[in-house]
PDB file of C-alpha atoms in Angstrom:
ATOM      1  CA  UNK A   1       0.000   0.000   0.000  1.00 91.00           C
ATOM      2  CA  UNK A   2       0.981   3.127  -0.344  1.00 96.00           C
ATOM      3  CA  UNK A   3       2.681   5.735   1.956  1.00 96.00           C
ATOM      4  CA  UNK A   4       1.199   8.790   0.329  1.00 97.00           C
ATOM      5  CA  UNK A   5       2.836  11.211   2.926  1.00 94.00           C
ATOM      6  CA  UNK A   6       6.491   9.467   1.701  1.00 93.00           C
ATOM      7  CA  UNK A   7       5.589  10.408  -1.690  1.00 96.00           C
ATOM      8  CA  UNK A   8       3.924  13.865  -1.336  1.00 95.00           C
ATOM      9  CA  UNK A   9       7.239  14.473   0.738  1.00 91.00           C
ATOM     10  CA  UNK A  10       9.904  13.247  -1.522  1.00 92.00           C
ATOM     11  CA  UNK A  11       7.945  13.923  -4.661  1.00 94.00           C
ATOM     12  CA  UNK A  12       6.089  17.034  -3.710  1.00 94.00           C
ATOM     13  CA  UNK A  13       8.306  19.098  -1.423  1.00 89.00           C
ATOM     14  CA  UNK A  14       7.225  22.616  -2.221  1.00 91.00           C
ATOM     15  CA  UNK A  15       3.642  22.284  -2.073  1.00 94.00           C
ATOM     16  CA  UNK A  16       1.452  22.548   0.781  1.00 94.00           C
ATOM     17  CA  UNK A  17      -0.941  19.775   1.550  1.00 96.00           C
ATOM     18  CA  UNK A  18      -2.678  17.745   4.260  1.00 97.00           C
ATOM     19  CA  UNK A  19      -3.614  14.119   4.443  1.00 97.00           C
ATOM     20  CA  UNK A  20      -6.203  12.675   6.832  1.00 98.00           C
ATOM     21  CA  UNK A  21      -5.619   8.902   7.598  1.00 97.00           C
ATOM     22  CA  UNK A  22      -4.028   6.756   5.260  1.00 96.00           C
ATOM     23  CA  UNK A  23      -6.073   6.621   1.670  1.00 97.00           C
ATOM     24  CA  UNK A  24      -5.380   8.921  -1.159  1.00 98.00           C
ATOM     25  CA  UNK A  25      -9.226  10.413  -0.755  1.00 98.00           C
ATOM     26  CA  UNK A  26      -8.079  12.055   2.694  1.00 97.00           C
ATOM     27  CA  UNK A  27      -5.460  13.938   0.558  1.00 98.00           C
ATOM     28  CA  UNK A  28      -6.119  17.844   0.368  1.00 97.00           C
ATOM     29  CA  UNK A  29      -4.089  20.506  -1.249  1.00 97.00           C
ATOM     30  CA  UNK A  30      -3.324  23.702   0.706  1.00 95.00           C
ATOM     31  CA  UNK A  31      -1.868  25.889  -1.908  1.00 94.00           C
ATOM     32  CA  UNK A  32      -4.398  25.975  -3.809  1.00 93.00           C
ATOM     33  CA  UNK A  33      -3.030  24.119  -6.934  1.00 95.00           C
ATOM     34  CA  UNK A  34      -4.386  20.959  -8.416  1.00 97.00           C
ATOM     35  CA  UNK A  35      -4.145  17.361  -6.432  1.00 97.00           C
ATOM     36  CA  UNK A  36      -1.590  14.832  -7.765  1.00 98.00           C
ATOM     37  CA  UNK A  37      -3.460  11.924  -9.233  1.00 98.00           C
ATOM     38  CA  UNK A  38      -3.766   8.564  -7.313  1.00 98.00           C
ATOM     39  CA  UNK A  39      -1.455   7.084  -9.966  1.00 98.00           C
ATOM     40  CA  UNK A  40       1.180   9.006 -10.297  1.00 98.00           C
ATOM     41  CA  UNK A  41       1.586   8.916  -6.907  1.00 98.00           C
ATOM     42  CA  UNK A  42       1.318   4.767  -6.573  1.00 98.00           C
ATOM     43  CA  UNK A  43       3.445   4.881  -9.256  1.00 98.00           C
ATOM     44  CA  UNK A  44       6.187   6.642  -7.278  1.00 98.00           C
ATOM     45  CA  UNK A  45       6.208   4.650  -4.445  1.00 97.00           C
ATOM     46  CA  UNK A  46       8.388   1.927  -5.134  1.00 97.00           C
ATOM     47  CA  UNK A  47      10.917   4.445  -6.459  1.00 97.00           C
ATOM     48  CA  UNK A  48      10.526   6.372  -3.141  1.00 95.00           C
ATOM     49  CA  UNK A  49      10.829   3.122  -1.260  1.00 94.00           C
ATOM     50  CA  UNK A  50      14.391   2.436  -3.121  1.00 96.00           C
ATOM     51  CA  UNK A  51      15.370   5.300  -1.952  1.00 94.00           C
ATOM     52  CA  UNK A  52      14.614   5.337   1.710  1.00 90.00           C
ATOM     53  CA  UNK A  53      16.332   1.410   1.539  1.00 91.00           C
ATOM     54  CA  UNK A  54      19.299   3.184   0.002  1.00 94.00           C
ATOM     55  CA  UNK A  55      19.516   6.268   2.558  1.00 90.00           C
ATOM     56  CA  UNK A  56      19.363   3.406   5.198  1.00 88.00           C
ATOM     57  CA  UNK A  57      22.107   1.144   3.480  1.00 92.00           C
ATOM     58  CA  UNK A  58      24.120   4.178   2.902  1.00 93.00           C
ATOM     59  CA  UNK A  59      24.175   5.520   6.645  1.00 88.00           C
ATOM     60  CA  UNK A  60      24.701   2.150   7.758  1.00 89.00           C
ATOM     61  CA  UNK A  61      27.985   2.128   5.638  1.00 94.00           C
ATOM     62  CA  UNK A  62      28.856   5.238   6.965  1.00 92.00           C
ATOM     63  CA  UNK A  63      28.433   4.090  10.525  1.00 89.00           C
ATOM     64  CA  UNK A  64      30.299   1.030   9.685  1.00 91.00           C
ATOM     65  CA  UNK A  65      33.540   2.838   7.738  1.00 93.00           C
ATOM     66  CA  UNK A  66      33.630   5.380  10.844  1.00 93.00           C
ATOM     67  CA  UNK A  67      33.511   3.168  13.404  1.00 92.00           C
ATOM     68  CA  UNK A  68      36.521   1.271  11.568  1.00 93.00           C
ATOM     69  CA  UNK A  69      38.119   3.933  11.057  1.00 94.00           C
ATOM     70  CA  UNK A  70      38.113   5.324  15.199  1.00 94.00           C
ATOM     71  CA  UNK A  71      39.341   1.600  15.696  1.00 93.00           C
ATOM     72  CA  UNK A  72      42.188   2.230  13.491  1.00 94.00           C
ATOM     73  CA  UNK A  73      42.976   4.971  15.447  1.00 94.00           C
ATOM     74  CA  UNK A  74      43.108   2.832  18.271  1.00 95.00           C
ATOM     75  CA  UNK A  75      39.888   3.511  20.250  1.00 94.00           C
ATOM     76  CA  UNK A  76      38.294   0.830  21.896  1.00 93.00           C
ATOM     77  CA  UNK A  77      34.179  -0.255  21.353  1.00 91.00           C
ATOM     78  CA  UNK A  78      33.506   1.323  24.901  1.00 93.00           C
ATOM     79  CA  UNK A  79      35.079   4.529  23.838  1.00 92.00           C
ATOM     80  CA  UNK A  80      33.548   4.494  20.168  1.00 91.00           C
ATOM     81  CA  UNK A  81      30.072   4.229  21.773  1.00 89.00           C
ATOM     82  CA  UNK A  82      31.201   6.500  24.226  1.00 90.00           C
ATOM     83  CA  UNK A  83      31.816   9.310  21.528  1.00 88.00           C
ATOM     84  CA  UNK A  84      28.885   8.070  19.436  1.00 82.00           C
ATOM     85  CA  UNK A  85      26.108   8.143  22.154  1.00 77.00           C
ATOM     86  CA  UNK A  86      25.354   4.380  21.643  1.00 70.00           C
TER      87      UNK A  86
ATOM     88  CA  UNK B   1     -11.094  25.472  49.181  1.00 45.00           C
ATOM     89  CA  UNK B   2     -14.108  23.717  50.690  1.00 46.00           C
ATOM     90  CA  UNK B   3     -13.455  19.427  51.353  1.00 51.00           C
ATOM     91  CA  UNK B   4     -15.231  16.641  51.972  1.00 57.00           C
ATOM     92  CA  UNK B   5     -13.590  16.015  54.983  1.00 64.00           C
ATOM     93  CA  UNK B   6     -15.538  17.241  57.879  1.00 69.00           C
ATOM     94  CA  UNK B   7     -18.678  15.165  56.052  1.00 75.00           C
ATOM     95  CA  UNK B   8     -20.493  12.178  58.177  1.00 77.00           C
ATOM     96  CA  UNK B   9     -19.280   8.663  56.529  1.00 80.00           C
ATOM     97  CA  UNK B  10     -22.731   8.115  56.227  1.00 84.00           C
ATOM     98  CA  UNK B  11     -26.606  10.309  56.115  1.00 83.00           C
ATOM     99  CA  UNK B  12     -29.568   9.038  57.936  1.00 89.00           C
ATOM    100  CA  UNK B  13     -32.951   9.834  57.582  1.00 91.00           C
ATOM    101  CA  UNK B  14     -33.599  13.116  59.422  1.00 90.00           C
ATOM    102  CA  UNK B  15     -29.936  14.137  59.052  1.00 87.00           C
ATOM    103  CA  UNK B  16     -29.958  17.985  58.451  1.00 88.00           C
ATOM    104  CA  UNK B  17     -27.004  19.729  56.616  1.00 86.00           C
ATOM    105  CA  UNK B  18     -25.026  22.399  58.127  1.00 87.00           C
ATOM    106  CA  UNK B  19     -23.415  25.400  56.183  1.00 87.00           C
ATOM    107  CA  UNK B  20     -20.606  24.124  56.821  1.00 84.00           C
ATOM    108  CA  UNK B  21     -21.077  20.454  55.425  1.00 83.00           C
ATOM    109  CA  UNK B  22     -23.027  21.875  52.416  1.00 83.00           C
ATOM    110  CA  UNK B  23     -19.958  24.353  51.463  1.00 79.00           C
ATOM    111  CA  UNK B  24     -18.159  20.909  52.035  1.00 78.00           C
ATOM    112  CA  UNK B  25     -20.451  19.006  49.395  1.00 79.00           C
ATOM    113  CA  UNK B  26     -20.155  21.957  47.321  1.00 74.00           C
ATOM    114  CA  UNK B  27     -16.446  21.774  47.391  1.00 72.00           C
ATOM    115  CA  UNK B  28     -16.665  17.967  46.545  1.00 73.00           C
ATOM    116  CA  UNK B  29     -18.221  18.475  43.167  1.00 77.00           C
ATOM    117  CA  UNK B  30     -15.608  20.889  42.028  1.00 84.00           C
ATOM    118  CA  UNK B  31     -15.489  18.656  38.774  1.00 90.00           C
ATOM    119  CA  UNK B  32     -19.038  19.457  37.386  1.00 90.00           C
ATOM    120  CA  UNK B  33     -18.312  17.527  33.840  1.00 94.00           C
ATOM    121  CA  UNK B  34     -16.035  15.933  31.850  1.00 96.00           C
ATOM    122  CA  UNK B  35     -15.104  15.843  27.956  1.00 98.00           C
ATOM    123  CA  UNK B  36     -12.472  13.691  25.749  1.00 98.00           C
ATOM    124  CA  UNK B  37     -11.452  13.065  22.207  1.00 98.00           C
ATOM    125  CA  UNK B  38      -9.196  10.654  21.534  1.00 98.00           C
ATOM    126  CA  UNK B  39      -7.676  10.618  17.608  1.00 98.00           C
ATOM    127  CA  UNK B  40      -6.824   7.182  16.529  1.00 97.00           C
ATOM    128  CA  UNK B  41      -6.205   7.847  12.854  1.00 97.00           C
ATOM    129  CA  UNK B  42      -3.121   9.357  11.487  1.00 97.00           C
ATOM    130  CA  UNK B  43      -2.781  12.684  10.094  1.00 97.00           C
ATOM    131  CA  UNK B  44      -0.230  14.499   7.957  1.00 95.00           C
ATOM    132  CA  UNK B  45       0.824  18.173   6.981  1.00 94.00           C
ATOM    133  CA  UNK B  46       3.296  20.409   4.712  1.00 92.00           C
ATOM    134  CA  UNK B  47       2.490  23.588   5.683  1.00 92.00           C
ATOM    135  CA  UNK B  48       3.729  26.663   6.573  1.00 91.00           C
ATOM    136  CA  UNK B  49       0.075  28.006   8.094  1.00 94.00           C
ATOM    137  CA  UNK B  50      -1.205  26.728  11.219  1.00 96.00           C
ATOM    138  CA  UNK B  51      -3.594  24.163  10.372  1.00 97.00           C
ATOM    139  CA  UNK B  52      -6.646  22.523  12.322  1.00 98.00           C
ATOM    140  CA  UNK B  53      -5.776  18.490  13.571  1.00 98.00           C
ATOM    141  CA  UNK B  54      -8.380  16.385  11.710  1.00 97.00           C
ATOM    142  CA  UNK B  55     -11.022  15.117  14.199  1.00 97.00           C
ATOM    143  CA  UNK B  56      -9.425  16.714  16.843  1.00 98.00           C
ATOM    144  CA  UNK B  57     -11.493  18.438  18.742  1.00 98.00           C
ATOM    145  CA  UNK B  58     -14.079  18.456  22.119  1.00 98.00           C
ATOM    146  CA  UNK B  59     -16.639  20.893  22.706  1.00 98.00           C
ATOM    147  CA  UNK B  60     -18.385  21.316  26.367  1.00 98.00           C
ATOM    148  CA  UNK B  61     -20.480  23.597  27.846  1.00 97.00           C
ATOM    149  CA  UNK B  62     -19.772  25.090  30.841  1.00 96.00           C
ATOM    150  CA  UNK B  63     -22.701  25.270  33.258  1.00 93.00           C
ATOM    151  CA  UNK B  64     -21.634  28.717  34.796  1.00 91.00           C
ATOM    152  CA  UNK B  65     -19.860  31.761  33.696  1.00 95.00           C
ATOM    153  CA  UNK B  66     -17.545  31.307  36.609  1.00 92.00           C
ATOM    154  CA  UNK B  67     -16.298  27.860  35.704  1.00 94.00           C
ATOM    155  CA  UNK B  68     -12.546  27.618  34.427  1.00 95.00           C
ATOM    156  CA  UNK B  69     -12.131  24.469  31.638  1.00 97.00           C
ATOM    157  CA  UNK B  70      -8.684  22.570  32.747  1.00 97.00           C
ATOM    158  CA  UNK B  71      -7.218  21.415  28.914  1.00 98.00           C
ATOM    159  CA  UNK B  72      -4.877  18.305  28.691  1.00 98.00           C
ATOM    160  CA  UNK B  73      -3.073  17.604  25.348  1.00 98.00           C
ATOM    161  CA  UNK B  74      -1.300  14.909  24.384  1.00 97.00           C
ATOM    162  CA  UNK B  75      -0.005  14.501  21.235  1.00 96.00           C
ATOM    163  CA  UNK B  76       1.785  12.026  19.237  1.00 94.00           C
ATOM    164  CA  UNK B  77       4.168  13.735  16.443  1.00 92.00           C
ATOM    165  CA  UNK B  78       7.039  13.435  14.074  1.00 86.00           C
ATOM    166  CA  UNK B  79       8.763  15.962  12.253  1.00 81.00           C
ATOM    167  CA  UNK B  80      10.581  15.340   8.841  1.00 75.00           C
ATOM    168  CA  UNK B  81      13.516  18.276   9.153  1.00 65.00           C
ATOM    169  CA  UNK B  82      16.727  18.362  10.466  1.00 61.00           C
ATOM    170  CA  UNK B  83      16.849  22.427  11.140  1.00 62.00           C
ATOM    171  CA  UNK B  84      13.206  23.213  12.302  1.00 72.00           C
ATOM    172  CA  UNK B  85      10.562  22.808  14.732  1.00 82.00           C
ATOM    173  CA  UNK B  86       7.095  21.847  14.771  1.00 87.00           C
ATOM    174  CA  UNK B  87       4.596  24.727  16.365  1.00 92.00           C
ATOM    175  CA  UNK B  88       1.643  23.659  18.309  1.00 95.00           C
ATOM    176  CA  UNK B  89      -1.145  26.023  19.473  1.00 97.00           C
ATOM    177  CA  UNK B  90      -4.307  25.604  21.579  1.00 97.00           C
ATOM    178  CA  UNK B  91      -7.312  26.923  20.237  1.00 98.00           C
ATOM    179  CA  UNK B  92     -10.827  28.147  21.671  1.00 98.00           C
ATOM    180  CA  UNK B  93     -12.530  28.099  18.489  1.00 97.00           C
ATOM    181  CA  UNK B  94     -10.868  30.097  16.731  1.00 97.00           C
ATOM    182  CA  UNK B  95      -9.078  32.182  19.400  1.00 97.00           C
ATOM    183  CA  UNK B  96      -5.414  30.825  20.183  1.00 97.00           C
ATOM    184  CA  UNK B  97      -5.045  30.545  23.655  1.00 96.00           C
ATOM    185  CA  UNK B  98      -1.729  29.400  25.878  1.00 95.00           C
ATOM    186  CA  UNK B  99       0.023  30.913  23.652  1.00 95.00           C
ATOM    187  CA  UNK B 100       3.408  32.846  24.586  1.00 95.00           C
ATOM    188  CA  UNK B 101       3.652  36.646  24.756  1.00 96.00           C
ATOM    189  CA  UNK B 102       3.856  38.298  21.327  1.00 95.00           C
ATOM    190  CA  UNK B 103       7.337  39.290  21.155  1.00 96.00           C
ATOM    191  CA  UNK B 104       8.088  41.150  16.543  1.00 96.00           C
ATOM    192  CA  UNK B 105       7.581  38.641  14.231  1.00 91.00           C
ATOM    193  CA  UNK B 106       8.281  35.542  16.184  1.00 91.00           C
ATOM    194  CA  UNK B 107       5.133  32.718  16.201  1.00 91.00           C
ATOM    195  CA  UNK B 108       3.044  32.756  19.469  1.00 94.00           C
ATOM    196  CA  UNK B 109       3.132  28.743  20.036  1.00 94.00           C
ATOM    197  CA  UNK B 110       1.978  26.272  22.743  1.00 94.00           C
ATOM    198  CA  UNK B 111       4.266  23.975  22.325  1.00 90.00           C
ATOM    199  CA  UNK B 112       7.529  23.158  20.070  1.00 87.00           C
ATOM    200  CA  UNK B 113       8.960  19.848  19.690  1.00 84.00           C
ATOM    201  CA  UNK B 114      12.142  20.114  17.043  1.00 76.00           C
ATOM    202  CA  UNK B 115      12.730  18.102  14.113  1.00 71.00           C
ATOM    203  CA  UNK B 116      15.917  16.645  14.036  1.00 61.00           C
ATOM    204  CA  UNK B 117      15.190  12.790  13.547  1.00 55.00           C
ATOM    205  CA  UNK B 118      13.331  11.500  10.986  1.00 55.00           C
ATOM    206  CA  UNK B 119      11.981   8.274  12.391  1.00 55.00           C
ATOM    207  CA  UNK B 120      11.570   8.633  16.048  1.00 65.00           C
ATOM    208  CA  UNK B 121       8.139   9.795  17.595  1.00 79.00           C
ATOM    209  CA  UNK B 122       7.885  12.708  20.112  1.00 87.00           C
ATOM    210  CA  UNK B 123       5.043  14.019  21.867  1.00 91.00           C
ATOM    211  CA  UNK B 124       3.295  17.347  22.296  1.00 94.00           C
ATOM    212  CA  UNK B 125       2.172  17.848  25.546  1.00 95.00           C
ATOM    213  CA  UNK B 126      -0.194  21.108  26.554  1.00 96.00           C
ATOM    214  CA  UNK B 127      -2.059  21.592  30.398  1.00 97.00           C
ATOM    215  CA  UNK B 128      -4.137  25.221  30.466  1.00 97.00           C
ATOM    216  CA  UNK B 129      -6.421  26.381  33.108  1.00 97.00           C
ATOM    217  CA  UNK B 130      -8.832  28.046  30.654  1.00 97.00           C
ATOM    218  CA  UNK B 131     -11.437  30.732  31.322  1.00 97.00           C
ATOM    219  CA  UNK B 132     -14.477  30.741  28.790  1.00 97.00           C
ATOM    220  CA  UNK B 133     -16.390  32.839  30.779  1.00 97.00           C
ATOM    221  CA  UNK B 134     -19.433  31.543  28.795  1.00 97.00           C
ATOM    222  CA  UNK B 135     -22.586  28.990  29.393  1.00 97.00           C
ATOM    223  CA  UNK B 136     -22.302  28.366  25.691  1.00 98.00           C
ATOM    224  CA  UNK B 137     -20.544  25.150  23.406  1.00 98.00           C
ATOM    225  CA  UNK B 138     -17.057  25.730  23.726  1.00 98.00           C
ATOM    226  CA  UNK B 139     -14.958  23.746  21.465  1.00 98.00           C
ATOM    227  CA  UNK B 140     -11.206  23.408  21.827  1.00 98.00           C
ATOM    228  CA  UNK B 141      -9.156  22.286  18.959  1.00 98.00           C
ATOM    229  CA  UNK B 142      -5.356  21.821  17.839  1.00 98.00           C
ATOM    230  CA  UNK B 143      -3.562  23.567  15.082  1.00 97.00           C
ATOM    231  CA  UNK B 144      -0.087  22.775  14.004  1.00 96.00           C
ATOM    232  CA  UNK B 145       2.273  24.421  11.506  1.00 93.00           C
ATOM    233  CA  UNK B 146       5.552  23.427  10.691  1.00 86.00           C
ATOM    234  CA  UNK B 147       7.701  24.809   7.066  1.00 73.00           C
ATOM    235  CA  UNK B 148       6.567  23.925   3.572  1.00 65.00           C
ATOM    236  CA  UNK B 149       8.602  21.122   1.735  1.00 70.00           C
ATOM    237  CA  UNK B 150       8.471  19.492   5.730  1.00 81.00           C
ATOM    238  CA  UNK B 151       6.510  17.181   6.875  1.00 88.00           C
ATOM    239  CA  UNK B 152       4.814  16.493  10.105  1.00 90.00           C
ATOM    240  CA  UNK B 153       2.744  13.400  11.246  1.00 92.00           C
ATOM    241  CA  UNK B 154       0.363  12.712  13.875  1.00 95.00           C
ATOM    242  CA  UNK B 155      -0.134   9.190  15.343  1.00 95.00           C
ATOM    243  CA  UNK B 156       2.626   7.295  13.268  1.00 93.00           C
ATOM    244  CA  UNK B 157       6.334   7.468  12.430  1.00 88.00           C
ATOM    245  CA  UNK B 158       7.319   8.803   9.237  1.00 85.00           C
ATOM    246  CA  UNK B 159       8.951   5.292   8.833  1.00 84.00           C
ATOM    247  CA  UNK B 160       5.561   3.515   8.602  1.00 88.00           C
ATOM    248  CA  UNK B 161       6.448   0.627   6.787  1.00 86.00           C
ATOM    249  CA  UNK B 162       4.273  -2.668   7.765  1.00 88.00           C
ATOM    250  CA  UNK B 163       6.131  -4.006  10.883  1.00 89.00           C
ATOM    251  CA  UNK B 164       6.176  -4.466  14.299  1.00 90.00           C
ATOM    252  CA  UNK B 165       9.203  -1.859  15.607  1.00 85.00           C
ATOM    253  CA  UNK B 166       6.981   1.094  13.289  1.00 87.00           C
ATOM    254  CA  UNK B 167       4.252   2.310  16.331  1.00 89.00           C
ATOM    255  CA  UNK B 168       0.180   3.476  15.657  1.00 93.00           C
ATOM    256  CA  UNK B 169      -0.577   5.788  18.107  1.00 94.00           C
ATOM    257  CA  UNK B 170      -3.758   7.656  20.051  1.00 96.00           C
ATOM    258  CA  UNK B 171      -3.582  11.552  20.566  1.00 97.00           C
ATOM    259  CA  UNK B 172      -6.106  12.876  23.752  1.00 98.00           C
ATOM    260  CA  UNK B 173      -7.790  16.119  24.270  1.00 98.00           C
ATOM    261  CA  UNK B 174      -9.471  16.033  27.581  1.00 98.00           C
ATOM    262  CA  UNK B 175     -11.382  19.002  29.115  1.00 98.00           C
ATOM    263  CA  UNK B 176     -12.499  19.285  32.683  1.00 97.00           C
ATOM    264  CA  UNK B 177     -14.903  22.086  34.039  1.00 96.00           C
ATOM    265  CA  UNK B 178     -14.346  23.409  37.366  1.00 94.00           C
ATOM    266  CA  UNK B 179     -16.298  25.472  39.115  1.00 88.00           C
ATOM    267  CA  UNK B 180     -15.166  28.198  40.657  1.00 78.00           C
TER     268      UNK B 180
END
């Protein structure tokens, strides 16, 4: 199903809108401009959900390469998590 | 303030009420009524403009012109941005009220909960001794604003995909008269 506010927020960033609940009908457009259709939004989502799976995989990475990278330096785990907050 | 304590555990027939015991009773029923919404759906916004909650809302009527309204808020948010804040307000119709003092061109807000995390949950909270100083339907609503191009949610995560660690949640407006 659909995460319409994903998509009206990755896909639809400068207009103004509100969404009550979950479905497409709760959708309403504050800015006065015309309402994406249903399909072009479903049609979005699994190209939005890529993305999000690829921010994710990406930060993980990061996380990964920096923590190797402190331990290269010769911090221990307790003082990695220490700096990281974890 | 006028207690219960000085009341008899018990009335028999024939009993007869001092002043004292009926400022007592009086000061018993302080509470004179009780309202509540509770928002179980989710709601989302972009917008820049303070904007009414979607089916949330409670309307009482206050029996006397005296009475004060105590207003308990709890809601569940989440804010899209990294550099930004989402503004709550309390409304009485369409009056904003515990709001801060106006102070140039900064927003008069109830509540601010920053963005900064895009999947964790955080909670507005809002407690206001209100006086209507009416007898008629009083309804008390939230409005929430946050920048265009951001997103904030009500009663879910912005990570909503279909598992267990992704939360639905309830938001609560509950309004108590009290009589003066």
């Amino acid at each position: 199903m659909t995460d319409y506010t994903l998509v009206l927020m990755r896909r639809h960033a400068d207009r103004e809108w509100q969404l009550d609940g979950d479905d497409y009908d709760g959708l309403t457009m504050l800015d006065g401009g015309s309402k994406p259709s249903k399909a072009s939004l479903d049609a979005a989502w699994p190209e939005v959900q890529a993305e999000i799976a690829a921010e994710k995989a990406a930060a993980a990475t990061a996380a990964a390469s920096g923590r190797a990278k402190l331990a290269a330096l010769g911090l221990t785990d307790d003082e990695i998590n220490a700096l990281l907050g974890a | 303030m006028a207690t219960p304590t000085t009341l008899p555990s018990t009335f028999v027939a024939g009993n007869v009420l001092t002043a004292a015991q009926m400022n007592d009773l009086r000061g018993a029923f302080r509470i004179m009524q009780i309202a509540s919404t509770t928002k179980t759906d989710t709601f989302s916004l972009s917008s820049a403009t303070f904007t009414d909650v979607t089916g949330f809302s409670v309307s009482i009527t206050p029996a006397f012109t005296t009475s004060k309204v105590l207003v308990l808020v709890t809601m569940n948010v989440c804010a899209s941005w990294q550099n930004g804040n989402l503004q709550a307000r309390l409304m009485r119709g369409s009056t904003a009220i515990a709001v801060g003092d106006a102070a140039g061109s900064r927003t008069q807000a109830s509540n601010v909960v920053a963005g900064g995390n895009n999947f964790t949950g955080q909670t507005v909270v809002i407690s206001f001794l209100d006086s209507p100083a009416t007898t008629s339907s009083t309804t008390y609503k939230v409005q929430i604003r946050g920048n265009t191009g951001n997103t904030t949610v009500v009663n879910r995560d912005l990570d909503d995909s279909n598992n267990a660690a992704n939360p639905r949640t309830v938001s609560t407006i509950n309004v108590f008269e009290v009589s003066a």
